[in-house]
Coordinates of C-alpha atoms and ligand atoms in Angstrom, one line a residue:
M1 CA 118.3 139.5 83.9
G2 CA 119.6 136.9 81.4
A3 CA 117.7 135.5 78.4
D4 CA 117.4 132.1 80.1
H5 CA 115.8 133.6 83.1
Q6 CA 113.5 135.6 80.9
S7 CA 112.4 132.4 79.1
D8 CA 112.1 130.5 82.4
R9 CA 109.8 133.3 83.6
I10 CA 107.6 133.2 80.5
Q11 CA 107.3 129.5 80.9
G12 CA 106.6 129.8 84.7
R13 CA 109.8 128.1 85.7
V14 CA 111.2 130.9 87.9
S15 CA 112.3 129.5 91.2
R16 CA 111.5 131.3 94.5
A17 CA 115.1 132.3 95.0
Q18 CA 115.0 133.9 91.5
R19 CA 111.8 135.8 92.2
S20 CA 112.6 139.2 93.7
I21 CA 110.1 140.9 95.9
A22 CA 110.5 144.6 96.9
I23 CA 108.7 145.6 100.1
V24 CA 108.0 149.3 100.6
G25 CA 108.0 150.2 104.3
A26 CA 109.8 148.6 107.2
G27 CA 107.0 148.9 109.8
M28 CA 105.2 146.1 111.6
G29 CA 103.7 144.5 108.4
G30 CA 106.7 145.2 106.1
L31 CA 109.2 143.5 108.4
A32 CA 106.8 140.7 109.1
V33 CA 106.3 140.0 105.4
A34 CA 110.0 140.3 104.8
A35 CA 110.5 137.5 107.3
T36 CA 107.8 135.2 106.1
L37 CA 108.9 135.6 102.4
R38 CA 112.6 135.1 103.2
R39 CA 111.7 132.0 105.1
A40 CA 109.8 130.8 102.1
G41 CA 112.9 131.3 100.0
F42 CA 112.2 134.5 98.0
D43 CA 114.8 137.1 97.2
V44 CA 113.5 140.0 99.4
R45 CA 114.5 143.6 99.7
V46 CA 112.9 146.2 102.0
Y47 CA 112.8 150.0 101.3
E48 CA 112.1 152.3 104.2
Q49 CA 111.8 156.1 104.0
A50 CA 113.2 156.7 107.5
T51 CA 116.9 157.1 107.8
R52 CA 116.9 155.3 111.2
F53 CA 114.3 153.4 113.3
A54 CA 113.0 155.8 116.0
R55 CA 111.6 154.5 119.3
V56 CA 107.9 155.4 119.0
G57 CA 106.6 155.9 122.5
A58 CA 103.7 153.5 122.6
G59 CA 102.6 150.1 123.9
I60 CA 101.2 147.4 121.7
Q61 CA 99.0 144.4 122.4
M62 CA 99.8 141.2 120.5
M63 CA 96.8 138.9 120.5
P64 CA 97.1 135.1 120.0
N65 CA 96.1 135.4 116.3
S66 CA 99.3 137.4 115.6
M67 CA 101.4 135.6 118.1
K68 CA 100.9 132.4 116.0
V69 CA 102.5 134.2 113.1
L70 CA 105.3 135.5 115.2
R71 CA 105.9 132.0 116.5
G72 CA 106.4 130.8 113.0
I73 CA 109.2 133.4 112.4
G74 CA 110.9 132.5 115.7
L75 CA 109.9 135.5 117.7
E76 CA 107.5 134.0 120.3
E77 CA 110.2 133.1 122.9
P78 CA 112.2 136.4 122.7
L79 CA 109.0 138.4 123.1
K80 CA 107.7 136.3 126.0
R81 CA 111.0 137.1 127.8
V82 CA 110.4 140.9 127.7
A83 CA 106.7 141.4 127.4
F84 CA 103.9 141.6 130.0
S85 CA 101.6 138.7 129.9
P86 CA 98.1 139.9 131.1
Y87 CA 95.8 137.6 132.9
S88 CA 92.8 138.8 131.0
H89 CA 90.9 141.4 129.0
L90 CA 89.3 143.3 131.8
N91 CA 86.4 145.7 131.1
R92 CA 85.3 148.1 133.9
V93 CA 82.9 151.0 134.4
W94 CA 84.7 154.3 134.3
D95 CA 83.8 155.6 137.8
T96 CA 82.7 152.7 140.0
G97 CA 85.2 150.2 138.6
E98 CA 82.5 147.6 138.3
V99 CA 83.6 144.7 136.1
T100 CA 81.3 144.5 133.0
N101 CA 83.2 141.7 131.2
E102 CA 86.4 139.7 131.7
L103 CA 88.0 137.3 129.3
P104 CA 90.9 135.3 130.9
M105 CA 93.6 134.8 128.2
P106 CA 95.6 131.7 129.1
E107 CA 97.8 130.4 126.3
S108 CA 95.7 127.2 126.1
L109 CA 92.5 129.1 125.1
Y110 CA 93.5 130.2 121.6
G111 CA 96.8 128.2 121.2
A112 CA 99.1 131.1 121.7
P113 CA 99.9 133.7 124.4
Y114 CA 98.5 137.2 124.7
L115 CA 101.4 139.7 125.3
C116 CA 101.6 143.4 125.8
M117 CA 104.9 145.3 125.2
H118 CA 106.6 148.5 124.1
R119 CA 106.0 149.0 120.4
A120 CA 109.8 149.4 119.9
E121 CA 110.4 145.9 121.4
L122 CA 108.1 144.4 118.8
H123 CA 109.6 146.4 116.0
A124 CA 113.2 145.4 117.1
A125 CA 112.1 141.8 117.3
L126 CA 110.7 141.9 113.7
A127 CA 113.9 143.6 112.5
S128 CA 115.9 140.9 114.1
A129 CA 114.0 138.3 112.0
V130 CA 115.5 139.6 108.7
P131 CA 119.2 140.2 107.7
A132 CA 120.0 143.9 108.2
E133 CA 121.6 144.1 104.7
I134 CA 118.2 143.6 103.0
V135 CA 116.7 146.6 104.7
H136 CA 117.5 149.8 102.9
L137 CA 116.9 153.0 104.9
G138 CA 116.5 156.5 103.5
K139 CA 114.5 155.1 100.5
E140 CA 111.3 157.1 100.1
L141 CA 109.2 155.6 97.3
A142 CA 108.2 158.3 94.8
G143 CA 107.0 156.3 91.8
L144 CA 106.2 152.8 90.5
E145 CA 106.0 151.6 86.9
Q146 CA 104.9 148.1 85.7
R147 CA 106.3 146.8 82.4
A148 CA 106.7 143.3 80.9
G149 CA 106.3 141.4 84.2
R150 CA 108.6 143.7 86.2
V151 CA 108.1 146.6 88.4
A152 CA 110.4 149.7 88.5
L153 CA 110.6 151.6 91.8
A154 CA 111.7 155.2 91.8
F155 CA 112.9 156.8 95.1
A156 CA 113.0 160.4 96.2
D157 CA 116.8 160.3 96.3
G158 CA 116.8 159.7 92.5
T159 CA 117.7 156.0 92.6
R160 CA 115.8 153.2 90.9
E161 CA 115.4 149.5 91.6
H162 CA 113.5 146.7 89.9
A163 CA 111.6 143.7 91.2
D164 CA 109.3 140.9 90.0
A165 CA 106.7 142.1 92.5
V166 CA 106.1 144.9 95.0
V167 CA 104.4 144.8 98.4
G168 CA 103.2 148.2 99.6
A169 CA 103.5 148.0 103.4
D170 CA 103.9 151.7 103.7
G171 CA 101.2 152.3 106.4
V172 CA 98.2 154.5 106.9
H173 CA 99.5 157.2 104.5
S174 CA 100.4 154.7 101.9
K175 CA 101.9 156.2 98.7
V176 CA 101.5 152.8 97.0
R177 CA 97.8 152.8 97.7
E178 CA 97.5 156.3 96.3
M179 CA 99.4 155.2 93.1
L180 CA 97.0 152.2 92.7
L181 CA 93.7 153.8 93.7
G182 CA 94.0 157.6 93.8
P183 CA 93.4 159.8 96.9
E184 CA 91.7 158.0 99.8
K185 CA 88.4 158.9 101.4
L186 CA 88.8 159.8 105.1
S187 CA 86.2 160.3 107.7
W188 CA 86.8 162.1 111.0
K189 CA 84.4 161.5 113.8
G190 CA 86.0 164.1 116.1
R191 CA 88.0 161.7 118.3
V192 CA 91.6 161.5 119.3
A193 CA 93.8 159.0 121.1
Y194 CA 96.2 160.3 123.8
R195 CA 98.9 157.9 124.8
A196 CA 101.9 157.7 127.1
V197 CA 104.5 155.2 128.3
F198 CA 106.4 155.8 131.5
P199 CA 107.9 154.1 134.5
S200 CA 105.3 152.4 136.7
A201 CA 107.1 153.6 139.8
L202 CA 105.6 157.0 139.1
V203 CA 102.1 155.7 139.6
G204 CA 102.6 154.6 143.2
R205 CA 100.1 151.8 143.0
D206 CA 99.7 148.5 141.2
I207 CA 97.6 148.9 138.1
G208 CA 96.6 145.2 138.1
G209 CA 97.6 142.0 136.3
S210 CA 95.2 142.5 133.3
R211 CA 94.9 144.8 130.4
T212 CA 92.1 147.0 131.6
K213 CA 89.7 149.0 129.5
W214 CA 87.7 151.6 131.5
W215 CA 84.5 152.5 129.6
G216 CA 83.0 156.0 130.1
P217 CA 79.8 157.2 128.5
D218 CA 81.6 158.8 125.5
R219 CA 85.3 158.0 126.1
H220 CA 87.5 155.2 127.2
I221 CA 91.0 154.5 128.4
V222 CA 93.1 151.3 128.2
I223 CA 95.9 150.7 130.7
Y224 CA 98.5 148.0 130.9
Y225 CA 102.1 147.2 131.8
T226 CA 104.4 146.8 128.9
T227 CA 107.2 144.7 130.4
A228 CA 107.6 141.4 132.1
K229 CA 109.0 143.2 135.1
R230 CA 106.0 145.5 135.2
D231 CA 108.2 148.5 135.5
E232 CA 106.6 150.4 132.6
V233 CA 103.0 151.5 132.2
Y234 CA 101.1 152.5 129.0
F235 CA 97.7 154.0 128.4
V236 CA 95.8 154.9 125.3
T237 CA 92.5 156.7 125.2
S238 CA 89.7 157.6 122.8
V239 CA 88.1 161.0 123.6
P240 CA 86.0 163.6 121.8
E241 CA 88.0 166.5 120.4
P242 CA 86.9 169.8 118.8
A243 CA 87.1 169.6 115.0
E244 CA 89.8 172.3 114.7
W245 CA 92.5 169.8 115.9
M246 CA 92.0 167.3 113.1
T247 CA 95.3 166.5 111.6
R248 CA 96.9 163.6 109.7
E249 CA 97.7 160.7 112.0
S250 CA 101.2 161.2 113.5
W251 CA 103.2 159.2 115.9
S252 CA 105.1 162.4 117.0
A253 CA 102.3 164.9 117.6
K254 CA 102.2 166.0 121.3
G255 CA 99.2 166.4 123.6
D256 CA 98.6 168.5 126.6
V257 CA 98.6 166.4 129.8
K258 CA 96.4 169.0 131.6
E259 CA 93.7 168.8 128.9
L260 CA 94.0 165.0 129.1
R261 CA 93.6 164.9 132.9
A262 CA 90.6 167.3 132.7
A263 CA 89.0 165.0 130.1
Y264 CA 89.1 162.1 132.6
E265 CA 88.1 164.0 135.7
G266 CA 85.8 161.9 137.9
F267 CA 87.2 158.6 136.6
H268 CA 88.1 155.8 139.0
P269 CA 91.1 156.6 141.3
D270 CA 93.2 153.9 139.5
V271 CA 92.8 155.8 136.2
C272 CA 93.4 159.2 137.8
A273 CA 96.6 157.9 139.4
A274 CA 98.0 156.8 136.0
L275 CA 97.0 160.1 134.4
D276 CA 98.4 162.2 137.3
A277 CA 101.7 160.2 137.0
C278 CA 102.3 160.5 133.3
P279 CA 105.0 163.1 132.6
D280 CA 103.8 164.0 129.1
C281 CA 101.7 162.5 126.3
H282 CA 101.2 162.1 122.6
K283 CA 98.0 162.7 120.6
W284 CA 96.8 160.8 117.5
A285 CA 93.8 161.8 115.3
I286 CA 91.5 158.8 114.9
L287 CA 90.4 158.7 111.3
E288 CA 88.2 156.1 109.7
R289 CA 88.2 154.5 106.3
E290 CA 85.9 152.1 104.5
P291 CA 87.4 148.9 103.0
L292 CA 89.1 149.5 99.7
P293 CA 87.7 148.2 96.4
R294 CA 90.8 146.1 95.7
W295 CA 94.2 145.5 97.1
S296 CA 96.4 144.9 94.1
E297 CA 97.0 145.9 90.5
G298 CA 99.2 143.6 88.4
R299 CA 102.3 142.8 90.4
V300 CA 101.8 145.4 93.1
V301 CA 99.9 144.5 96.2
L302 CA 99.0 146.2 99.5
L303 CA 99.4 144.9 103.0
G304 CA 98.6 146.1 106.6
D305 CA 97.4 149.7 107.2
A306 CA 98.0 150.5 103.6
C307 CA 94.9 148.4 102.7
H308 CA 92.9 147.9 105.9
P309 CA 93.6 150.8 108.3
M310 CA 91.4 150.6 111.4
T311 CA 90.7 152.4 114.6
P312 CA 92.9 151.1 117.5
Y313 CA 89.9 150.0 119.6
M314 CA 90.3 146.2 119.1
A315 CA 94.2 146.3 119.1
Q316 CA 94.2 144.5 115.7
G317 CA 95.9 146.9 113.3
A318 CA 99.4 145.5 113.6
A319 CA 98.0 142.0 114.4
T320 CA 96.2 141.8 111.1
S321 CA 99.2 143.2 109.2
I322 CA 101.2 140.4 110.7
E323 CA 98.5 137.9 109.7
D324 CA 98.7 139.3 106.1
A325 CA 102.4 138.5 106.1
A326 CA 101.8 134.8 106.6
V327 CA 98.9 134.5 104.1
L328 CA 100.7 136.5 101.4
A329 CA 103.8 134.2 101.7
R330 CA 101.5 131.1 101.5
C331 CA 99.8 132.4 98.4
L332 CA 103.1 133.2 96.7
V333 CA 104.6 129.8 97.6
E334 CA 101.6 128.1 96.0
V335 CA 101.8 130.4 92.9
N336 CA 100.7 128.7 89.7
G337 CA 103.6 129.1 87.3
D338 CA 104.3 132.8 87.0
D339 CA 100.8 133.9 88.1
V340 CA 101.9 136.3 90.8
E341 CA 98.8 138.4 90.0
G342 CA 96.5 135.5 90.7
A343 CA 98.4 134.9 94.0
F344 CA 97.7 138.5 95.0
R345 CA 94.0 138.1 94.2
R346 CA 93.9 134.9 96.2
Y347 CA 95.5 136.6 99.2
E348 CA 92.9 139.5 99.0
A349 CA 90.0 137.0 98.6
H350 CA 91.1 135.3 101.8
R351 CA 92.1 138.3 103.8
K352 CA 89.6 141.0 102.9
P353 CA 86.4 139.5 104.5
R354 CA 88.2 139.1 107.8
T355 CA 89.9 142.5 107.9
S356 CA 86.7 144.3 106.7
R357 CA 84.8 142.6 109.6
I358 CA 87.5 143.7 112.1
Q359 CA 87.5 147.2 110.6
A360 CA 83.7 147.5 111.1
I361 CA 83.7 146.1 114.7
S362 CA 86.6 148.2 115.7
S363 CA 84.9 151.3 114.4
A364 CA 81.8 150.5 116.4
N365 CA 83.9 150.3 119.6
T366 CA 81.7 148.0 121.6
W367 CA 84.0 144.9 121.4
M368 CA 83.8 142.9 124.7
R369 CA 82.4 145.9 126.6
T370 CA 79.7 143.7 128.1
G371 CA 78.5 140.1 128.0
E372 CA 79.8 137.2 126.1
A373 CA 81.4 137.9 122.7
D374 CA 82.3 135.4 120.1
T375 CA 86.0 135.7 120.2
A376 CA 87.2 132.4 118.7
W377 CA 87.0 133.6 115.1
L378 CA 89.3 136.5 116.0
Y379 CA 91.9 135.1 118.4
G380 CA 91.6 131.5 117.3
Y381 CA 92.5 132.2 113.7
D382 CA 95.8 130.7 112.5
A383 CA 97.1 132.5 109.4
W384 CA 99.5 129.6 108.7
S385 CA 96.8 127.0 108.3
A386 CA 93.5 128.8 107.6
P387 CA 92.1 127.4 104.3
L388 CA 92.9 129.5 101.3
P389 CA 90.2 130.0 98.7
E390 CA 90.3 127.7 95.6
G391 CA 89.6 128.8 92.1
V392 CA 90.9 132.4 92.4
S393 CA 93.4 133.0 89.6
S394 CA 94.1 135.3 86.8
Ligands
LIG1 C1 97.4 154.7 119.3 C2 97.5 153.4 118.6 C3 97.5 152.2 119.3 C4 97.6 151.0 118.6 N1 97.7 149.8 119.3 C5 97.7 148.6 118.6 C6 97.7 147.4 119.4 O1 97.7 147.4 120.6 N2 97.8 146.2 118.6 C7 97.8 146.2 117.3 O2 97.8 145.1 116.7 N3 97.8 147.4 116.6 C8 97.7 148.6 117.2 N4 97.7 149.7 116.5 C9 97.8 149.7 115.0 C10 99.2 149.5 114.5 O3 100.1 150.5 115.0 C11 99.2 149.6 113.0 O4 98.1 148.9 112.5 C12 100.5 149.0 112.4 O5 101.6 149.7 112.8 C13 100.4 148.8 110.9 O6 101.6 148.3 110.4 P1 102.0 148.7 108.9 O7 103.3 147.9 108.7 O8 100.9 148.5 108.0 O9 102.3 150.2 109.0 P2 103.5 150.9 109.8 O10 103.9 150.1 111.0 O11 102.9 152.3 110.1 O12 104.7 151.0 108.9 C14 104.7 151.7 107.7 C15 106.2 152.0 107.3 O13 106.2 152.5 106.0 C16 107.1 153.6 105.9 N5 106.8 154.4 104.7 C17 105.7 155.2 104.6 N6 105.7 155.8 103.4 C18 106.8 155.3 102.7 C19 107.4 155.6 101.4 N7 106.8 156.4 100.5 N8 108.6 154.9 101.1 C20 109.2 154.1 102.0 N9 108.7 153.8 103.2 C21 107.5 154.4 103.6 C22 107.0 154.3 107.2 O14 108.1 155.1 107.6 C23 106.8 153.1 108.2 O15 108.0 152.6 108.7 C24 97.7 151.0 117.2 C25 97.6 152.2 116.5 C26 97.5 153.4 117.2 C27 97.5 154.6 116.4

């Protein structure tokens, strides 16, 4: 960095293209924020610990609130071509199949479509929104040091990089969060999520044109297609589990299909048909966390699961991470001089009330089970235009 640039920085004259932002983690939130910041003109680099992108076997729902962000980075049309477009959120009683609540989801209702897809399709789309050369694989963050308005990043392979600011988008086991706030507090309520994606031909019946949540007394299962062609089915459950199994959340931990089928014995034939058809399954420990006291320190800020991990029950974890990406870019664009720290506080001030509310509702797991729910605040939200708080600065 030259003396002129240093002096510009001190006087708050650093242009966006001169401001370098390092993003730790190339998951859903990391790639989304790389795309929004690049579009805003920043010098962005992404550091991901994995040496390649694996195809995690899972479906993912993208609600209208996140689809608006994806539209802004050019991904709505490509995703519409491959994804399943459910007619509604359909809620049914586990054994009789009685409909307890249905929310049709036409694009006109919240200003964007509701899509369900394979998680790998969404990840690939997000990766396509940033130039491959700015994503550095095999870079596991090991340390961070802030000095004189710069942040040094140390990686496990012994290399170091520097940036003007760092975004910790390193997921539920975030090392950046640990560096900022110390070890996290976890709570285990004895529940796991089984999940599987497999060809719909194996099921031998149509699972319906909606995303269906089947509600049992102490467990549920969500089933939907993941492709526009409806040739792939996904389900994800929440079911009680003896305490011994508790483990860190892992996308690769396997489950036992026989135990899974036994857990859903007596459920409606449509559910049993899907469970009988699934060749194998994965298992994810559902852990709960309270909102964090703060999301940033100096020029390091958290995003996505790193700062607001939530249960999967409202299908909002990735969606809120993607929302974060739009709001963080807006706050950095509107930065006052060199006040990156103030921009991070403004981002948190806007985002935290919303994500804390979603965390709490998601944890309760009653969302849309019965009756009318106020859904406009959730799905109608537009991260590109929602008013940002005034008067939050350093
Ligand atoms: C079963 C299940 C179903 C779900 N369904 C939905 C759904 O339908 N809709 C929805 O919106 N959300 C859903 N979610 C939530 C969603 O998966 C997460 O909220 C989302 O992936 C969070 O994005 P992220 O970028 O914060 O983290 P991640 O996507 O987990 O990405 C974090 C990245 O950081 C990398 N990383 C970690 N540590 C380091 C390090 N030290 N150095 C460098 N890189 C590092 C990781 O390798 C990873 O690539 C679901 C979750 C589960 C478990």
